[in-house]
């Protein structure tokens, strides 16, 4: 497959829309994140993604990972090891990690941009360092200084990788049910025993060591999710001996075949407690929250790759004539991009990707502000946005990553269904992003069940205030459409307050359409902002007329053809739970 | 995988809703199609699908088809040959074929029910006889008596299979571009040369001979689609010699891996003209139209299989507690079917499948009426319905087959993504049904570009009249919702008449949402009819209370949670083409 990082679009969002070149370097600790540094990083990242990582995407899918039951080892597809080494050596694992442990201490936002490019190029390969990043975050936030000193430097350098070991055969969503045990040992360590499944990068040949972060229960643990502790369990101990944390096999999956998804057996493996006893879920959520944002970026990345492939096809493939009469009479047929229905599929991808990119980068920048801003007020405000929008970014962008990949496949006809083109793999790979790190249904429940009510509804109030502020801008296009969408979201929120607080099943019945309604409203906001910038540039005589005109056209398409879904979503929400709950078990 | 044919649901639609046990045997030629015969057939078909065909679905996917370049032969997955033999010997290939050539002469509707069961059980295997059926239809309608005598009996007995050879590397949708040539020979035959791709069952080991129906151009052919003729080209000639129609390789596809999708090279292969010179497209459309209906049934079949699998999972998998408090306090967690969001995904499948089944069976019965009814008026009326609804059945049911399979996968979480469960295969297999036999975009163009305007709009007027007639029934539930949907469809039709007739790009921009709007309106009509029957049965004290109550609940769910999409679709249609066509090629 070929991939070209959409640098101009990325820069447009980061600098022209979100002013990242002013906001980020103004944050204490991020003084180095100048536009020059960020541009250099983007250019380097693009090269790596385009020339090293993307060429391994198809072959990685065909080869898959190999498990050897004799040695309990896993071989990743050809070229992955070398590409990962280059990724680490070029500093990508260290990018946003703490300087005191060898990191570069750059903003998280830059990781986000890198994640998009890497996941466009090769989702399976991108997952290995992606999980390490989560482990670094949890360890940084909750680990003792001793553990940090022992493990962070090599995780940050990329010499070692990390995992998150949560799921067990009988429990995924409901972690209160886990059975893995941790027995305290005389030396202060713990003996961990149990079986974990769905462990990304649980075993592989990319790095010298693997650091597992494992949820387990202490002997005196209270029942349910309040009795879970987090442990660090390395594959190799510091004396070089092999810790009995073995891969028991690989999952056979629909996609992400280059990513080793392992069954892990901990057989009295030596581990150390991270954070306080029984408070592992809290630490795990630090990993989860940044991981959820990143999974949203995976959806965006795949959508972009599918868009590029299908756009190229639509501009080359000749079939039938334009409905308005031959466009290229000297050719046997016109290119299929002349057809309104093909354009519908292309523009759905384009408008969703570019709007979704603004939403995702915005949320990432809020994360940086939440961590590094000087004033507590600023930090709180930004954290409110992160809390509210993280489930939206995760669920909406992964749903749309899958839908966009499918639009790409569809417009390519039979070609899209064959393995001669990369799009069928994008569809298969994208499918899991709607499930892992909390299914999109769980994201929606997180939004309506936790985030809306947080701090008396403050995050949502601030979200609305931000949109209302923008609506005052007389030069902003599409404010009418945005206001109409906001009114529907407000109406849905009111419905939730009146019905969902006394009856949690009402909230549960509204969750998925509510999340989508919020996402579409957020995208309407960002499209209005982007159109505002584009309009201004054109008025000021920018030479990039095609680029800015395209933004205006995409904004208009979004408002005309995608945003109307908000009507049906509101109706669906207000219809409530009755038609969902009436059917008895026997009647199904 | 396990599959249980939904006989009770099928009978409900066929007998109680559509009165097939009265309508079909009343048609001249179908006197034998009594309820007793139909029930016996359904029971036998269910056994074959459940016990013989379904067990080969997973293994067929894993094994795939094998091509041997030495012998240019194709080996199908283990067990396919034996299962196909049983299918043919039990009379399934002969079911709806003409009696004079050894067929059973039963209604097409019964083929439809069989197709649903076979495609639930194993789409790949079902495709081999499915294509034969199309070849039988074209030959019956357009072949000379001599050709019919030579080829029909063994196609109908299933000893031989058929193909449709349309697509070439540079043309799929636009058949006017084909390059395959037919040179007249002294003996009245033709020498066919050219390359065809995407030929389902082009080569395989299931049958003794393969009869290719090939589109090609005669030397004096006019340009474009008016210069295409149809030829019959057997793999083996009657003297036993091998005709040079060779498989050049297999496509590597995302799904339907047990179906041999072949590149076919015709190297001066001997063939015979079917029908008149240059009028091949007409004959091909006879195949295409019945094939399109059948592809809709494939979508329905896969959706049913996905629903059964995911329903079973939702009733077994325990995870978290009901939002209304523990339902089974003595268990560690409740079954996930207690959650509104899981029910949303189950009911979306259930309501779409059962509504879609009514639409598909209705259209099939109209096909039988169109062919066999005594009066020309009845035949015309029925044919109008078939013409109008065929693209709707094809596009809507295959879109929904894919969406339902995805809902099934989603509610199963990580399990659904693994090959331990059959759902990921359903998703991959279903994907192609939205593309072949005319992409769903082409179906939509067929609907708005040809079918709406046919005979001065008569088919659509008759469709509306049928719905209006039903709305007069005071005992029919959900008439209000149905009327609202009809009003939107009428509004959209008016918009099309005002805008699409003078500007074909306007019609093209509205096509896909218009088709979906019509499909949802049709489903609202059938759900109202089904609810009407269920209500009456309950009022009359039927002992099947759960069965009929479920119909009422599903109808209510459809109206509350799916039908509201009609609002957004109308808005999308009325937004017109501007936002689709404004972007220039350079701006994409």
PDB file of N, CA and C in Angstrom, chain B residues 284-361:
ATOM      1  N   UNK B 284     -29.267 -10.998 -20.500  1.00  0.00           N
ATOM      2  CA  UNK B 284     -28.493 -10.959 -19.282  1.00  0.00           C
ATOM      3  C   UNK B 284     -29.303 -10.354 -18.142  1.00  0.00           C
ATOM      4  N   UNK B 285     -30.175  -9.418 -18.483  1.00  0.00           N
ATOM      5  CA  UNK B 285     -30.962  -8.793 -17.418  1.00  0.00           C
ATOM      6  C   UNK B 285     -32.020  -9.735 -16.844  1.00  0.00           C
ATOM      7  N   UNK B 286     -32.440 -10.711 -17.633  1.00  0.00           N
ATOM      8  CA  UNK B 286     -33.318 -11.739 -17.078  1.00  0.00           C
ATOM      9  C   UNK B 286     -32.582 -12.481 -15.958  1.00  0.00           C
ATOM     10  N   UNK B 287     -31.323 -12.825 -16.235  1.00  0.00           N
ATOM     11  CA  UNK B 287     -30.516 -13.467 -15.196  1.00  0.00           C
ATOM     12  C   UNK B 287     -30.315 -12.520 -14.034  1.00  0.00           C
ATOM     13  N   UNK B 288     -29.966 -11.288 -14.371  1.00  0.00           N
ATOM     14  CA  UNK B 288     -29.587 -10.301 -13.367  1.00  0.00           C
ATOM     15  C   UNK B 288     -30.726 -10.022 -12.406  1.00  0.00           C
ATOM     16  N   UNK B 289     -31.940  -9.873 -12.960  1.00  0.00           N
ATOM     17  CA  UNK B 289     -33.032  -9.470 -12.085  1.00  0.00           C
ATOM     18  C   UNK B 289     -33.381 -10.531 -11.062  1.00  0.00           C
ATOM     19  N   UNK B 290     -33.424 -11.792 -11.508  1.00  0.00           N
ATOM     20  CA  UNK B 290     -33.706 -12.814 -10.504  1.00  0.00           C
ATOM     21  C   UNK B 290     -32.485 -12.974  -9.609  1.00  0.00           C
ATOM     22  N   UNK B 291     -31.293 -12.770 -10.168  1.00  0.00           N
ATOM     23  CA  UNK B 291     -30.093 -12.868  -9.347  1.00  0.00           C
ATOM     24  C   UNK B 291     -30.079 -11.764  -8.291  1.00  0.00           C
ATOM     25  N   UNK B 292     -30.563 -10.592  -8.636  1.00  0.00           N
ATOM     26  CA  UNK B 292     -30.565  -9.488  -7.674  1.00  0.00           C
ATOM     27  C   UNK B 292     -31.475  -9.776  -6.486  1.00  0.00           C
ATOM     28  N   UNK B 293     -32.645 -10.332  -6.784  1.00  0.00           N
ATOM     29  CA  UNK B 293     -33.526 -10.748  -5.698  1.00  0.00           C
ATOM     30  C   UNK B 293     -32.813 -11.749  -4.795  1.00  0.00           C
ATOM     31  N   UNK B 294     -32.137 -12.709  -5.444  1.00  0.00           N
ATOM     32  CA  UNK B 294     -31.476 -13.757  -4.678  1.00  0.00           C
ATOM     33  C   UNK B 294     -30.337 -13.200  -3.828  1.00  0.00           C
ATOM     34  N   UNK B 295     -29.634 -12.209  -4.336  1.00  0.00           N
ATOM     35  CA  UNK B 295     -28.560 -11.611  -3.541  1.00  0.00           C
ATOM     36  C   UNK B 295     -29.144 -10.904  -2.321  1.00  0.00           C
ATOM     37  N   UNK B 296     -30.316 -10.290  -2.489  1.00  0.00           N
ATOM     38  CA  UNK B 296     -30.986  -9.719  -1.322  1.00  0.00           C
ATOM     39  C   UNK B 296     -31.226 -10.784  -0.260  1.00  0.00           C
ATOM     40  N   UNK B 297     -31.645 -11.971  -0.715  1.00  0.00           N
ATOM     41  CA  UNK B 297     -31.877 -13.085   0.215  1.00  0.00           C
ATOM     42  C   UNK B 297     -30.586 -13.540   0.890  1.00  0.00           C
ATOM     43  N   UNK B 298     -29.478 -13.412   0.177  1.00  0.00           N
ATOM     44  CA  UNK B 298     -28.182 -13.731   0.800  1.00  0.00           C
ATOM     45  C   UNK B 298     -27.935 -12.808   1.982  1.00  0.00           C
ATOM     46  N   UNK B 299     -28.207 -11.516   1.770  1.00  0.00           N
ATOM     47  CA  UNK B 299     -28.038 -10.557   2.872  1.00  0.00           C
ATOM     48  C   UNK B 299     -28.917 -10.933   4.048  1.00  0.00           C
ATOM     49  N   UNK B 300     -30.164 -11.269   3.747  1.00  0.00           N
ATOM     50  CA  UNK B 300     -31.104 -11.676   4.802  1.00  0.00           C
ATOM     51  C   UNK B 300     -30.605 -12.927   5.517  1.00  0.00           C
ATOM     52  N   UNK B 301     -30.142 -13.895   4.738  1.00  0.00           N
ATOM     53  CA  UNK B 301     -29.674 -15.150   5.319  1.00  0.00           C
ATOM     54  C   UNK B 301     -28.514 -14.938   6.280  1.00  0.00           C
ATOM     55  N   UNK B 302     -27.554 -14.119   5.878  1.00  0.00           N
ATOM     56  CA  UNK B 302     -26.406 -13.876   6.749  1.00  0.00           C
ATOM     57  C   UNK B 302     -26.830 -13.124   8.006  1.00  0.00           C
ATOM     58  N   UNK B 303     -27.731 -12.163   7.842  1.00  0.00           N
ATOM     59  CA  UNK B 303     -28.210 -11.422   9.010  1.00  0.00           C
ATOM     60  C   UNK B 303     -28.849 -12.380  10.020  1.00  0.00           C
ATOM     61  N   UNK B 304     -29.655 -13.321   9.527  1.00  0.00           N
ATOM     62  CA  UNK B 304     -30.309 -14.287  10.407  1.00  0.00           C
ATOM     63  C   UNK B 304     -29.272 -15.139  11.146  1.00  0.00           C
ATOM     64  N   UNK B 305     -28.268 -15.584  10.423  1.00  0.00           N
ATOM     65  CA  UNK B 305     -27.228 -16.404  11.063  1.00  0.00           C
ATOM     66  C   UNK B 305     -26.486 -15.604  12.129  1.00  0.00           C
ATOM     67  N   UNK B 306     -26.203 -14.343  11.830  1.00  0.00           N
ATOM     68  CA  UNK B 306     -25.496 -13.492  12.805  1.00  0.00           C
ATOM     69  C   UNK B 306     -26.389 -13.241  14.016  1.00  0.00           C
ATOM     70  N   UNK B 307     -27.667 -13.046  13.759  1.00  0.00           N
ATOM     71  CA  UNK B 307     -28.595 -12.812  14.862  1.00  0.00           C
ATOM     72  C   UNK B 307     -28.652 -14.028  15.780  1.00  0.00           C
ATOM     73  N   UNK B 308     -28.779 -15.197  15.197  1.00  0.00           N
ATOM     74  CA  UNK B 308     -28.855 -16.408  16.026  1.00  0.00           C
ATOM     75  C   UNK B 308     -27.604 -16.560  16.889  1.00  0.00           C
ATOM     76  N   UNK B 309     -26.444 -16.340  16.283  1.00  0.00           N
ATOM     77  CA  UNK B 309     -25.191 -16.508  17.023  1.00  0.00           C
ATOM     78  C   UNK B 309     -25.082 -15.488  18.151  1.00  0.00           C
ATOM     79  N   UNK B 310     -25.368 -14.234  17.842  1.00  0.00           N
ATOM     80  CA  UNK B 310     -25.166 -13.190  18.854  1.00  0.00           C
ATOM     81  C   UNK B 310     -26.254 -13.244  19.922  1.00  0.00           C
ATOM     82  N   UNK B 311     -27.451 -13.688  19.551  1.00  0.00           N
ATOM     83  CA  UNK B 311     -28.501 -13.862  20.556  1.00  0.00           C
ATOM     84  C   UNK B 311     -28.101 -14.953  21.553  1.00  0.00           C
ATOM     85  N   UNK B 312     -27.594 -16.059  21.022  1.00  0.00           N
ATOM     86  CA  UNK B 312     -27.135 -17.134  21.903  1.00  0.00           C
ATOM     87  C   UNK B 312     -26.070 -16.639  22.862  1.00  0.00           C
ATOM     88  N   UNK B 313     -25.143 -15.846  22.338  1.00  0.00           N
ATOM     89  CA  UNK B 313     -24.070 -15.293  23.175  1.00  0.00           C
ATOM     90  C   UNK B 313     -24.645 -14.383  24.254  1.00  0.00           C
ATOM     91  N   UNK B 314     -25.561 -13.507  23.859  1.00  0.00           N
ATOM     92  CA  UNK B 314     -26.110 -12.523  24.804  1.00  0.00           C
ATOM     93  C   UNK B 314     -26.899 -13.181  25.928  1.00  0.00           C
ATOM     94  N   UNK B 315     -27.430 -14.370  25.665  1.00  0.00           N
ATOM     95  CA  UNK B 315     -28.188 -15.081  26.702  1.00  0.00           C
ATOM     96  C   UNK B 315     -27.287 -15.897  27.623  1.00  0.00           C
ATOM     97  N   UNK B 316     -26.019 -16.101  27.204  1.00  0.00           N
ATOM     98  CA  UNK B 316     -25.105 -16.944  27.976  1.00  0.00           C
ATOM     99  C   UNK B 316     -24.048 -16.131  28.716  1.00  0.00           C
ATOM    100  N   UNK B 317     -23.548 -15.106  28.056  1.00  0.00           N
ATOM    101  CA  UNK B 317     -22.406 -14.351  28.576  1.00  0.00           C
ATOM    102  C   UNK B 317     -22.828 -13.506  29.769  1.00  0.00           C
ATOM    103  N   UNK B 318     -22.138 -13.701  30.889  1.00  0.00           N
ATOM    104  CA  UNK B 318     -22.447 -12.925  32.091  1.00  0.00           C
ATOM    105  C   UNK B 318     -21.384 -11.855  32.296  1.00  0.00           C
ATOM    106  N   UNK B 319     -21.839 -10.620  32.480  1.00  0.00           N
ATOM    107  CA  UNK B 319     -20.908  -9.511  32.605  1.00  0.00           C
ATOM    108  C   UNK B 319     -21.664  -8.328  33.206  1.00  0.00           C
ATOM    109  N   UNK B 320     -21.233  -7.860  34.342  1.00  0.00           N
ATOM    110  CA  UNK B 320     -21.853  -6.719  35.030  1.00  0.00           C
ATOM    111  C   UNK B 320     -23.312  -7.019  35.421  1.00  0.00           C
ATOM    112  N   UNK B 321     -23.899  -6.007  36.039  1.00  0.00           N
ATOM    113  CA  UNK B 321     -25.272  -6.146  36.526  1.00  0.00           C
ATOM    114  C   UNK B 321     -26.223  -5.305  35.699  1.00  0.00           C
ATOM    115  N   UNK B 322     -27.459  -5.712  35.670  1.00  0.00           N
ATOM    116  CA  UNK B 322     -28.496  -4.901  35.036  1.00  0.00           C
ATOM    117  C   UNK B 322     -28.494  -3.499  35.635  1.00  0.00           C
ATOM    118  N   UNK B 323     -28.773  -2.508  34.828  1.00  0.00           N
ATOM    119  CA  UNK B 323     -28.852  -1.128  35.311  1.00  0.00           C
ATOM    120  C   UNK B 323     -30.008  -0.955  36.282  1.00  0.00           C
ATOM    121  N   UNK B 324     -30.934  -1.911  36.269  1.00  0.00           N
ATOM    122  CA  UNK B 324     -32.073  -1.856  37.190  1.00  0.00           C
ATOM    123  C   UNK B 324     -31.826  -2.664  38.459  1.00  0.00           C
ATOM    124  N   UNK B 325     -30.560  -3.095  38.657  1.00  0.00           N
ATOM    125  CA  UNK B 325     -30.245  -3.931  39.818  1.00  0.00           C
ATOM    126  C   UNK B 325     -30.121  -5.384  39.410  1.00  0.00           C
ATOM    127  N   UNK B 326     -29.403  -6.189  40.231  1.00  0.00           N
ATOM    128  CA  UNK B 326     -29.131  -7.591  39.893  1.00  0.00           C
ATOM    129  C   UNK B 326     -30.394  -8.355  39.514  1.00  0.00           C
ATOM    130  N   UNK B 327     -30.343  -9.050  38.390  1.00  0.00           N
ATOM    131  CA  UNK B 327     -31.476  -9.861  37.957  1.00  0.00           C
ATOM    132  C   UNK B 327     -31.346 -11.292  38.457  1.00  0.00           C
ATOM    133  N   UNK B 328     -30.095 -11.750  38.556  1.00  0.00           N
ATOM    134  CA  UNK B 328     -29.847 -13.093  39.083  1.00  0.00           C
ATOM    135  C   UNK B 328     -28.796 -12.981  40.180  1.00  0.00           C
ATOM    136  N   UNK B 329     -29.226 -12.590  41.372  1.00  0.00           N
ATOM    137  CA  UNK B 329     -28.285 -12.257  42.446  1.00  0.00           C
ATOM    138  C   UNK B 329     -27.380 -13.419  42.849  1.00  0.00           C
ATOM    139  N   UNK B 330     -27.828 -14.638  42.601  1.00  0.00           N
ATOM    140  CA  UNK B 330     -27.003 -15.783  43.004  1.00  0.00           C
ATOM    141  C   UNK B 330     -25.895 -16.069  41.997  1.00  0.00           C
ATOM    142  N   UNK B 331     -25.914 -15.406  40.880  1.00  0.00           N
ATOM    143  CA  UNK B 331     -24.835 -15.537  39.893  1.00  0.00           C
ATOM    144  C   UNK B 331     -23.857 -14.378  40.079  1.00  0.00           C
ATOM    145  N   UNK B 332     -22.628 -14.574  39.580  1.00  0.00           N
ATOM    146  CA  UNK B 332     -21.601 -13.531  39.738  1.00  0.00           C
ATOM    147  C   UNK B 332     -21.943 -12.272  38.942  1.00  0.00           C
ATOM    148  N   UNK B 333     -22.710 -12.416  37.880  1.00  0.00           N
ATOM    149  CA  UNK B 333     -23.104 -11.264  37.059  1.00  0.00           C
ATOM    150  C   UNK B 333     -24.351 -11.653  36.281  1.00  0.00           C
ATOM    151  N   UNK B 334     -25.011 -10.655  35.695  1.00  0.00           N
ATOM    152  CA  UNK B 334     -26.198 -10.934  34.881  1.00  0.00           C
ATOM    153  C   UNK B 334     -25.785 -11.215  33.435  1.00  0.00           C
ATOM    154  N   UNK B 335     -26.684 -11.864  32.692  1.00  0.00           N
ATOM    155  CA  UNK B 335     -26.432 -12.058  31.265  1.00  0.00           C
ATOM    156  C   UNK B 335     -26.523 -10.705  30.559  1.00  0.00           C
ATOM    157  N   UNK B 336     -25.710 -10.527  29.531  1.00  0.00           N
ATOM    158  CA  UNK B 336     -25.628  -9.186  28.936  1.00  0.00           C
ATOM    159  C   UNK B 336     -26.908  -8.789  28.197  1.00  0.00           C
ATOM    160  N   UNK B 337     -27.804  -9.746  27.981  1.00  0.00           N
ATOM    161  CA  UNK B 337     -29.057  -9.395  27.302  1.00  0.00           C
ATOM    162  C   UNK B 337     -29.926  -8.473  28.162  1.00  0.00           C
ATOM    163  N   UNK B 338     -29.570  -8.289  29.443  1.00  0.00           N
ATOM    164  CA  UNK B 338     -30.349  -7.360  30.277  1.00  0.00           C
ATOM    165  C   UNK B 338     -30.066  -5.901  29.923  1.00  0.00           C
ATOM    166  N   UNK B 339     -28.977  -5.625  29.211  1.00  0.00           N
ATOM    167  CA  UNK B 339     -28.570  -4.232  28.982  1.00  0.00           C
ATOM    168  C   UNK B 339     -29.295  -3.604  27.784  1.00  0.00           C
ATOM    169  N   UNK B 340     -29.817  -2.406  27.961  1.00  0.00           N
ATOM    170  CA  UNK B 340     -30.533  -1.753  26.852  1.00  0.00           C
ATOM    171  C   UNK B 340     -29.679  -1.653  25.586  1.00  0.00           C
ATOM    172  N   UNK B 341     -28.376  -1.375  25.742  1.00  0.00           N
ATOM    173  CA  UNK B 341     -27.556  -1.179  24.547  1.00  0.00           C
ATOM    174  C   UNK B 341     -27.302  -2.491  23.811  1.00  0.00           C
ATOM    175  N   UNK B 342     -27.267  -3.600  24.540  1.00  0.00           N
ATOM    176  CA  UNK B 342     -27.146  -4.909  23.894  1.00  0.00           C
ATOM    177  C   UNK B 342     -28.464  -5.247  23.186  1.00  0.00           C
ATOM    178  N   UNK B 343     -29.559  -4.953  23.846  1.00  0.00           N
ATOM    179  CA  UNK B 343     -30.876  -5.172  23.227  1.00  0.00           C
ATOM    180  C   UNK B 343     -31.052  -4.318  21.976  1.00  0.00           C
ATOM    181  N   UNK B 344     -30.523  -3.110  22.008  1.00  0.00           N
ATOM    182  CA  UNK B 344     -30.590  -2.256  20.815  1.00  0.00           C
ATOM    183  C   UNK B 344     -29.976  -2.995  19.620  1.00  0.00           C
ATOM    184  N   UNK B 345     -28.829  -3.631  19.837  1.00  0.00           N
ATOM    185  CA  UNK B 345     -28.153  -4.320  18.732  1.00  0.00           C
ATOM    186  C   UNK B 345     -28.876  -5.601  18.334  1.00  0.00           C
ATOM    187  N   UNK B 346     -29.456  -6.288  19.305  1.00  0.00           N
ATOM    188  CA  UNK B 346     -30.224  -7.498  18.977  1.00  0.00           C
ATOM    189  C   UNK B 346     -31.508  -7.155  18.232  1.00  0.00           C
ATOM    190  N   UNK B 347     -32.208  -6.144  18.730  1.00  0.00           N
ATOM    191  CA  UNK B 347     -33.509  -5.812  18.141  1.00  0.00           C
ATOM    192  C   UNK B 347     -33.358  -5.164  16.774  1.00  0.00           C
ATOM    193  N   UNK B 348     -32.267  -4.443  16.585  1.00  0.00           N
ATOM    194  CA  UNK B 348     -32.027  -3.888  15.259  1.00  0.00           C
ATOM    195  C   UNK B 348     -31.930  -5.031  14.247  1.00  0.00           C
ATOM    196  N   UNK B 349     -31.222  -6.089  14.647  1.00  0.00           N
ATOM    197  CA  UNK B 349     -31.128  -7.258  13.779  1.00  0.00           C
ATOM    198  C   UNK B 349     -32.512  -7.893  13.594  1.00  0.00           C
ATOM    199  N   UNK B 350     -33.161  -8.175  14.716  1.00  0.00           N
ATOM    200  CA  UNK B 350     -34.430  -8.923  14.669  1.00  0.00           C
ATOM    201  C   UNK B 350     -35.492  -8.191  13.853  1.00  0.00           C
ATOM    202  N   UNK B 351     -35.673  -6.909  14.130  1.00  0.00           N
ATOM    203  CA  UNK B 351     -36.731  -6.153  13.459  1.00  0.00           C
ATOM    204  C   UNK B 351     -36.423  -5.965  11.976  1.00  0.00           C
ATOM    205  N   UNK B 352     -35.142  -5.806  11.650  1.00  0.00           N
ATOM    206  CA  UNK B 352     -34.777  -5.632  10.246  1.00  0.00           C
ATOM    207  C   UNK B 352     -34.915  -6.941   9.484  1.00  0.00           C
ATOM    208  N   UNK B 353     -34.482  -8.020  10.110  1.00  0.00           N
ATOM    209  CA  UNK B 353     -34.569  -9.329   9.453  1.00  0.00           C
ATOM    210  C   UNK B 353     -36.026  -9.698   9.189  1.00  0.00           C
ATOM    211  N   UNK B 354     -36.862  -9.587  10.208  1.00  0.00           N
ATOM    212  CA  UNK B 354     -38.244 -10.043  10.042  1.00  0.00           C
ATOM    213  C   UNK B 354     -39.032  -9.133   9.100  1.00  0.00           C
ATOM    214  N   UNK B 355     -38.768  -7.844   9.159  1.00  0.00           N
ATOM    215  CA  UNK B 355     -39.400  -6.934   8.210  1.00  0.00           C
ATOM    216  C   UNK B 355     -38.867  -7.167   6.803  1.00  0.00           C
ATOM    217  N   UNK B 356     -37.574  -7.372   6.702  1.00  0.00           N
ATOM    218  CA  UNK B 356     -36.948  -7.625   5.401  1.00  0.00           C
ATOM    219  C   UNK B 356     -37.412  -8.932   4.789  1.00  0.00           C
ATOM    220  N   UNK B 357     -37.638  -9.914   5.650  1.00  0.00           N
ATOM    221  CA  UNK B 357     -38.136 -11.203   5.160  1.00  0.00           C
ATOM    222  C   UNK B 357     -39.505 -11.020   4.504  1.00  0.00           C
ATOM    223  N   UNK B 358     -40.370 -10.251   5.141  1.00  0.00           N
ATOM    224  CA  UNK B 358     -41.698 -10.016   4.557  1.00  0.00           C
ATOM    225  C   UNK B 358     -41.574  -9.315   3.209  1.00  0.00           C
ATOM    226  N   UNK B 359     -40.703  -8.314   3.138  1.00  0.00           N
ATOM    227  CA  UNK B 359     -40.493  -7.597   1.874  1.00  0.00           C
ATOM    228  C   UNK B 359     -39.966  -8.535   0.786  1.00  0.00           C
ATOM    229  N   UNK B 360     -39.019  -9.371   1.136  1.00  0.00           N
ATOM    230  CA  UNK B 360     -38.390 -10.255   0.141  1.00  0.00           C
ATOM    231  C   UNK B 360     -39.354 -11.335  -0.324  1.00  0.00           C
ATOM    232  N   UNK B 361     -40.067 -11.950   0.606  1.00  0.00           N
ATOM    233  CA  UNK B 361     -41.015 -13.004   0.206  1.00  0.00           C
ATOM    234  C   UNK B 361     -42.153 -12.401  -0.616  1.00  0.00           C
TER     235      UNK B 361
END
